[in-house]
PDB file of C-alpha atoms in Angstrom:
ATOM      1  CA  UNK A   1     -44.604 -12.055 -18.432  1.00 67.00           C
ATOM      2  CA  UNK A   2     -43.288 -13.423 -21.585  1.00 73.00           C
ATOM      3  CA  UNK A   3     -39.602 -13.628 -21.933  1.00 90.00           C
ATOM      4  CA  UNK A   4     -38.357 -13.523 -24.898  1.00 95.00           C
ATOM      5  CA  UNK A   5     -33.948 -14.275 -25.743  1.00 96.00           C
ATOM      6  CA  UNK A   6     -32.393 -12.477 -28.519  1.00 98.00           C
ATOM      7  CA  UNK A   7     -29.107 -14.281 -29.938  1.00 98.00           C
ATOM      8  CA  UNK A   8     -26.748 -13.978 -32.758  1.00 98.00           C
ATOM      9  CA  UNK A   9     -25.237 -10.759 -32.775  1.00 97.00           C
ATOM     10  CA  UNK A  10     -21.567  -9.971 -33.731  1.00 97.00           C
ATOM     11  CA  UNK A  11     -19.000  -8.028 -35.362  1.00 98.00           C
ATOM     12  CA  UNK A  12     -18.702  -8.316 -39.334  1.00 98.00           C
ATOM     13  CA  UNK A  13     -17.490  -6.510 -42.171  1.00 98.00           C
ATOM     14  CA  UNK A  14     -19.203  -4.732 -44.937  1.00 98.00           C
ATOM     15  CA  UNK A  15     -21.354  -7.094 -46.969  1.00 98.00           C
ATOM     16  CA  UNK A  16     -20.801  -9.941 -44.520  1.00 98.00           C
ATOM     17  CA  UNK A  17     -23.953 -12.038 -43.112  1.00 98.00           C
ATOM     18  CA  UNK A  18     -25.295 -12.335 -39.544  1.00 98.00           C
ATOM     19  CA  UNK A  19     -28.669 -14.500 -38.552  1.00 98.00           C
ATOM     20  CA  UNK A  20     -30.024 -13.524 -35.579  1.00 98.00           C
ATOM     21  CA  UNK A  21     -32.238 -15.598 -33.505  1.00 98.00           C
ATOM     22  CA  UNK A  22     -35.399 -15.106 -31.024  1.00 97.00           C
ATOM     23  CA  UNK A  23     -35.950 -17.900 -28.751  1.00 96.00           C
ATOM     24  CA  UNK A  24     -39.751 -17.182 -27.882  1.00 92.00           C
ATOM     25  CA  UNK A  25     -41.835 -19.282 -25.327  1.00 89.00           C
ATOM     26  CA  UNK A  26     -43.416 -22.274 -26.305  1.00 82.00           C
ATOM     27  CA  UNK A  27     -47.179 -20.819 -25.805  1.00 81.00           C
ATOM     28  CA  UNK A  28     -46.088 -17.108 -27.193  1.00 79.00           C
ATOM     29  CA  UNK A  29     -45.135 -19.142 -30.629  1.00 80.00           C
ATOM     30  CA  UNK A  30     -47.377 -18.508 -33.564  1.00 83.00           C
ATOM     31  CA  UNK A  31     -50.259 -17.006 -30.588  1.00 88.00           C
ATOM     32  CA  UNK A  32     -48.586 -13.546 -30.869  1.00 91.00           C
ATOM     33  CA  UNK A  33     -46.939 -10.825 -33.910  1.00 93.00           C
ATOM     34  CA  UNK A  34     -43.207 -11.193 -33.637  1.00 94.00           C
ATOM     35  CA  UNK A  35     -41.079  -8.337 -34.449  1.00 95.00           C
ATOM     36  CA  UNK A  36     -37.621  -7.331 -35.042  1.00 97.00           C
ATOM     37  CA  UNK A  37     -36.009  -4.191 -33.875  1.00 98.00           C
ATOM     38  CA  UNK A  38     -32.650  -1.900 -33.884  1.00 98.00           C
ATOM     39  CA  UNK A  39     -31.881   0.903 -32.428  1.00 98.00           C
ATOM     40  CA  UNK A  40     -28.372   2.730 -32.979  1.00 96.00           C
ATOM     41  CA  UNK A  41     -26.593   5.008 -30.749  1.00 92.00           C
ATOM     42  CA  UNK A  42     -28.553   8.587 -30.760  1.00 94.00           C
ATOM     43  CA  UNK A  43     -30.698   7.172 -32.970  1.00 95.00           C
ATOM     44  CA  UNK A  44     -34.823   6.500 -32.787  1.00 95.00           C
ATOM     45  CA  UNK A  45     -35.694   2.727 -32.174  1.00 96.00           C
ATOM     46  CA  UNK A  46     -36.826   1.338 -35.596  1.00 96.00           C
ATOM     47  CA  UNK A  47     -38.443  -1.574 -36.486  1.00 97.00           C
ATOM     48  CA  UNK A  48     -37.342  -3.908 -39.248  1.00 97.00           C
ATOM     49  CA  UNK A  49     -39.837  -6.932 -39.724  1.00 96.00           C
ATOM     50  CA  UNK A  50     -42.646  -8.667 -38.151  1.00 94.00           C
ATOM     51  CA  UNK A  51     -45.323 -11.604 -38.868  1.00 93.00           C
ATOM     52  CA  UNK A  52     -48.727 -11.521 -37.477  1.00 92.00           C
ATOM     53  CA  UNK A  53     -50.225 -15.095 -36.065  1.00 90.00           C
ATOM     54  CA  UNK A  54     -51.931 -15.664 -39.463  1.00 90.00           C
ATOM     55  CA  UNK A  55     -48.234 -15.589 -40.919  1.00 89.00           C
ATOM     56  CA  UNK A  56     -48.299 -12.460 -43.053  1.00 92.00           C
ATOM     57  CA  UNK A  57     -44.587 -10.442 -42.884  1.00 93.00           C
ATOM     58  CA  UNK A  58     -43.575  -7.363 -43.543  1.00 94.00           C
ATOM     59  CA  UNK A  59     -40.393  -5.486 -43.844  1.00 96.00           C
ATOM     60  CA  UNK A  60     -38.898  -2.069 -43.508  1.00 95.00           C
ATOM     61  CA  UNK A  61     -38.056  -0.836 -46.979  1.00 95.00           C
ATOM     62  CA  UNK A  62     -34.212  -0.237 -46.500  1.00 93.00           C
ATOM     63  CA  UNK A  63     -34.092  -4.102 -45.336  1.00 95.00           C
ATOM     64  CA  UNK A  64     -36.378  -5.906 -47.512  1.00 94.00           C
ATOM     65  CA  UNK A  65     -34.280  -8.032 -50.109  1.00 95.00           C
ATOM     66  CA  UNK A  66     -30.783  -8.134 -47.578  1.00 97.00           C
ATOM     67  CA  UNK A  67     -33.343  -9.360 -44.479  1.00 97.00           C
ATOM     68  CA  UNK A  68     -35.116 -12.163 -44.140  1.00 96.00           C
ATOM     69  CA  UNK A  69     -37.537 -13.727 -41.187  1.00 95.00           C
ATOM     70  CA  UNK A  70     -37.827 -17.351 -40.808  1.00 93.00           C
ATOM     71  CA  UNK A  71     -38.749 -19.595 -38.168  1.00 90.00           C
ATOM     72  CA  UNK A  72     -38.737 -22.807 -36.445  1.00 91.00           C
ATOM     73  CA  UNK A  73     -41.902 -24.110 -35.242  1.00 87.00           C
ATOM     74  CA  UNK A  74     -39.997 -27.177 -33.249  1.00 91.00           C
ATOM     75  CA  UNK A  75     -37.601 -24.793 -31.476  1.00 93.00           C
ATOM     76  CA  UNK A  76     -40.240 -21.808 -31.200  1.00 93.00           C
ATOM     77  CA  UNK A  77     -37.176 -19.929 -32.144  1.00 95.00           C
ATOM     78  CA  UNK A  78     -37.916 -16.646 -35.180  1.00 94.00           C
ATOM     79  CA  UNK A  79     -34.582 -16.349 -36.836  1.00 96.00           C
ATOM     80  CA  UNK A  80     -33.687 -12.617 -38.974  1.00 98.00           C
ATOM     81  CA  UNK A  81     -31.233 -13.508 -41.732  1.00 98.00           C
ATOM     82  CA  UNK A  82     -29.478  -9.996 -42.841  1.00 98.00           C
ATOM     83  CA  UNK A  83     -27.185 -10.257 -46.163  1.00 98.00           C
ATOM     84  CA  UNK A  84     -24.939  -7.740 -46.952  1.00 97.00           C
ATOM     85  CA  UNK A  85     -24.634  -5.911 -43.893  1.00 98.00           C
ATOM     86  CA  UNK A  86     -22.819  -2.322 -43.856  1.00 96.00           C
ATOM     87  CA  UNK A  87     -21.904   0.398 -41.451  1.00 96.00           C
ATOM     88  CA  UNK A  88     -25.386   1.564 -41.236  1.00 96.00           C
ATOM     89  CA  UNK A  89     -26.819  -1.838 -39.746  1.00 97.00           C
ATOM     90  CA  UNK A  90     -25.153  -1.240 -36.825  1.00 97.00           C
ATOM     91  CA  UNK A  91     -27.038  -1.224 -33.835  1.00 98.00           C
ATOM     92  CA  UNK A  92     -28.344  -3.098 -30.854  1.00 98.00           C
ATOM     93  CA  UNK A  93     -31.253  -5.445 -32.075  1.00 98.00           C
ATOM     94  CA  UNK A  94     -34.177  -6.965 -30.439  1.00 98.00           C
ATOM     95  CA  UNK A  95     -37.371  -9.127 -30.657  1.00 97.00           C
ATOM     96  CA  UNK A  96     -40.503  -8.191 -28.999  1.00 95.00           C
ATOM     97  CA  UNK A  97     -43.810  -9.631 -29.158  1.00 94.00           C
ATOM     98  CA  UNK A  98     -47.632  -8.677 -29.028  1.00 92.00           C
ATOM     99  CA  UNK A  99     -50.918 -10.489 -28.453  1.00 86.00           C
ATOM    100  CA  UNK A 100     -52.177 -12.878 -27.929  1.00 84.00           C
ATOM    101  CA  UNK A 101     -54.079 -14.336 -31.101  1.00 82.00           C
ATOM    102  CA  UNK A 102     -55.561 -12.690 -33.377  1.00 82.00           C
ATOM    103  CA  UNK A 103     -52.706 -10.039 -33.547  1.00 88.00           C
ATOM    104  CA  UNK A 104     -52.969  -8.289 -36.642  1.00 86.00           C
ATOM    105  CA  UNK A 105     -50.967  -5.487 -35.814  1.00 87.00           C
ATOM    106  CA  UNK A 106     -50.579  -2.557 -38.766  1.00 89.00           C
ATOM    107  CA  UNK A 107     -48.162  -1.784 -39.269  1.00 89.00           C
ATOM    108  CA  UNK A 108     -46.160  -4.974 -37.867  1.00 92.00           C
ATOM    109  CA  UNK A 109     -42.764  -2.698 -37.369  1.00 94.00           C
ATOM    110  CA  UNK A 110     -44.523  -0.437 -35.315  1.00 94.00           C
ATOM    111  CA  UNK A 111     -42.793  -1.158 -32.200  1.00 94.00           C
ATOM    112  CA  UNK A 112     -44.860   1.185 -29.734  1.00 93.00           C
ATOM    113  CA  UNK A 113     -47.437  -1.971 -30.290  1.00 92.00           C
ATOM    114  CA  UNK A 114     -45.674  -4.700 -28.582  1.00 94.00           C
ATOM    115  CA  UNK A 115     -45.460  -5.488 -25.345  1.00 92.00           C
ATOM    116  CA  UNK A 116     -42.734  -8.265 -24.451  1.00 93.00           C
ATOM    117  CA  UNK A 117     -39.209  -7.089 -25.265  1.00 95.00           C
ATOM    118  CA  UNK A 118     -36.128  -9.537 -25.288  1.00 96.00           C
ATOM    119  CA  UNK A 119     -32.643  -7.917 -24.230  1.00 96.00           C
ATOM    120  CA  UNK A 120     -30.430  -6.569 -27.376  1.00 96.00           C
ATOM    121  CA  UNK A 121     -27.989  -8.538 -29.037  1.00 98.00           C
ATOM    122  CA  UNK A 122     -25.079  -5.871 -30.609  1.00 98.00           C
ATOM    123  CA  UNK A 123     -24.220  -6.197 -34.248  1.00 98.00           C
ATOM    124  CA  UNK A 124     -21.291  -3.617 -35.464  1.00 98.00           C
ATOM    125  CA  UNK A 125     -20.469  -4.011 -39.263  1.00 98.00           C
ATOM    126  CA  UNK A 126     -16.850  -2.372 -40.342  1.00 97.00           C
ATOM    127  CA  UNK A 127     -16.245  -0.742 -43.384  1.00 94.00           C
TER     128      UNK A 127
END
């Protein structure tokens, strides 16, 4: 069971910043896809960004260019940067994970292909 810890989330106002972090287990690191997820009240899950273990990312169109994944090799920790936040960025948002290596998951914000879920952190951006 990997367990994965989802941090970072907040209340903001339009076209304020968040970064969200994803404090993964030392042997999950860089063995499995990482993914980022939100999922809004009455609304589908939807995935945002993920890397695969050879460190290719990709991005949901309405967040590439305001989103950005990063991560910290030393801390194991994947962090999602999101610029210029509105009303319509607010959900609950989570990291999962799938693998292990080679996970070359297409596409990478699929989320019906990961396994290991963290628990949602809330973001809620004002207008």
């Amino acid at each position: 069971q990997e367990q994965l810890v989802a941090s970072g989330g907040g209340s903001v106002q339009a076209g304020g910043s968040l970064r969200l972090s994803c404090k993964v287990p030392v042997n999950t690191f860089r063995r499995y896809c990482v993914g980022w997820f939100r999922q809004a009240p009455g609304k589908r899950r939807e995935g945002l960004t993920g890397i695969d273990t050879d460190g290719h990312a990709s991005y949901r169109d309405s967040v590439e260019g305001r989103f950005t994944l990063s991560r910290d090799d030393a801390k194991s920790t994947l962090y999602l940067q999101m610029n210029n936040l509105n009303p319509e960025d607010t959900a609950m948002y989570s990291c999962a994970a799938a693998g292990p290596i080679p996970c070359r998951i297409r596409p990478l914000i699929d989320a019906n292909r990961y396994t290991y879920w963290s628990q949602g952190t809330q973001v809620t951006v004002s207008s």
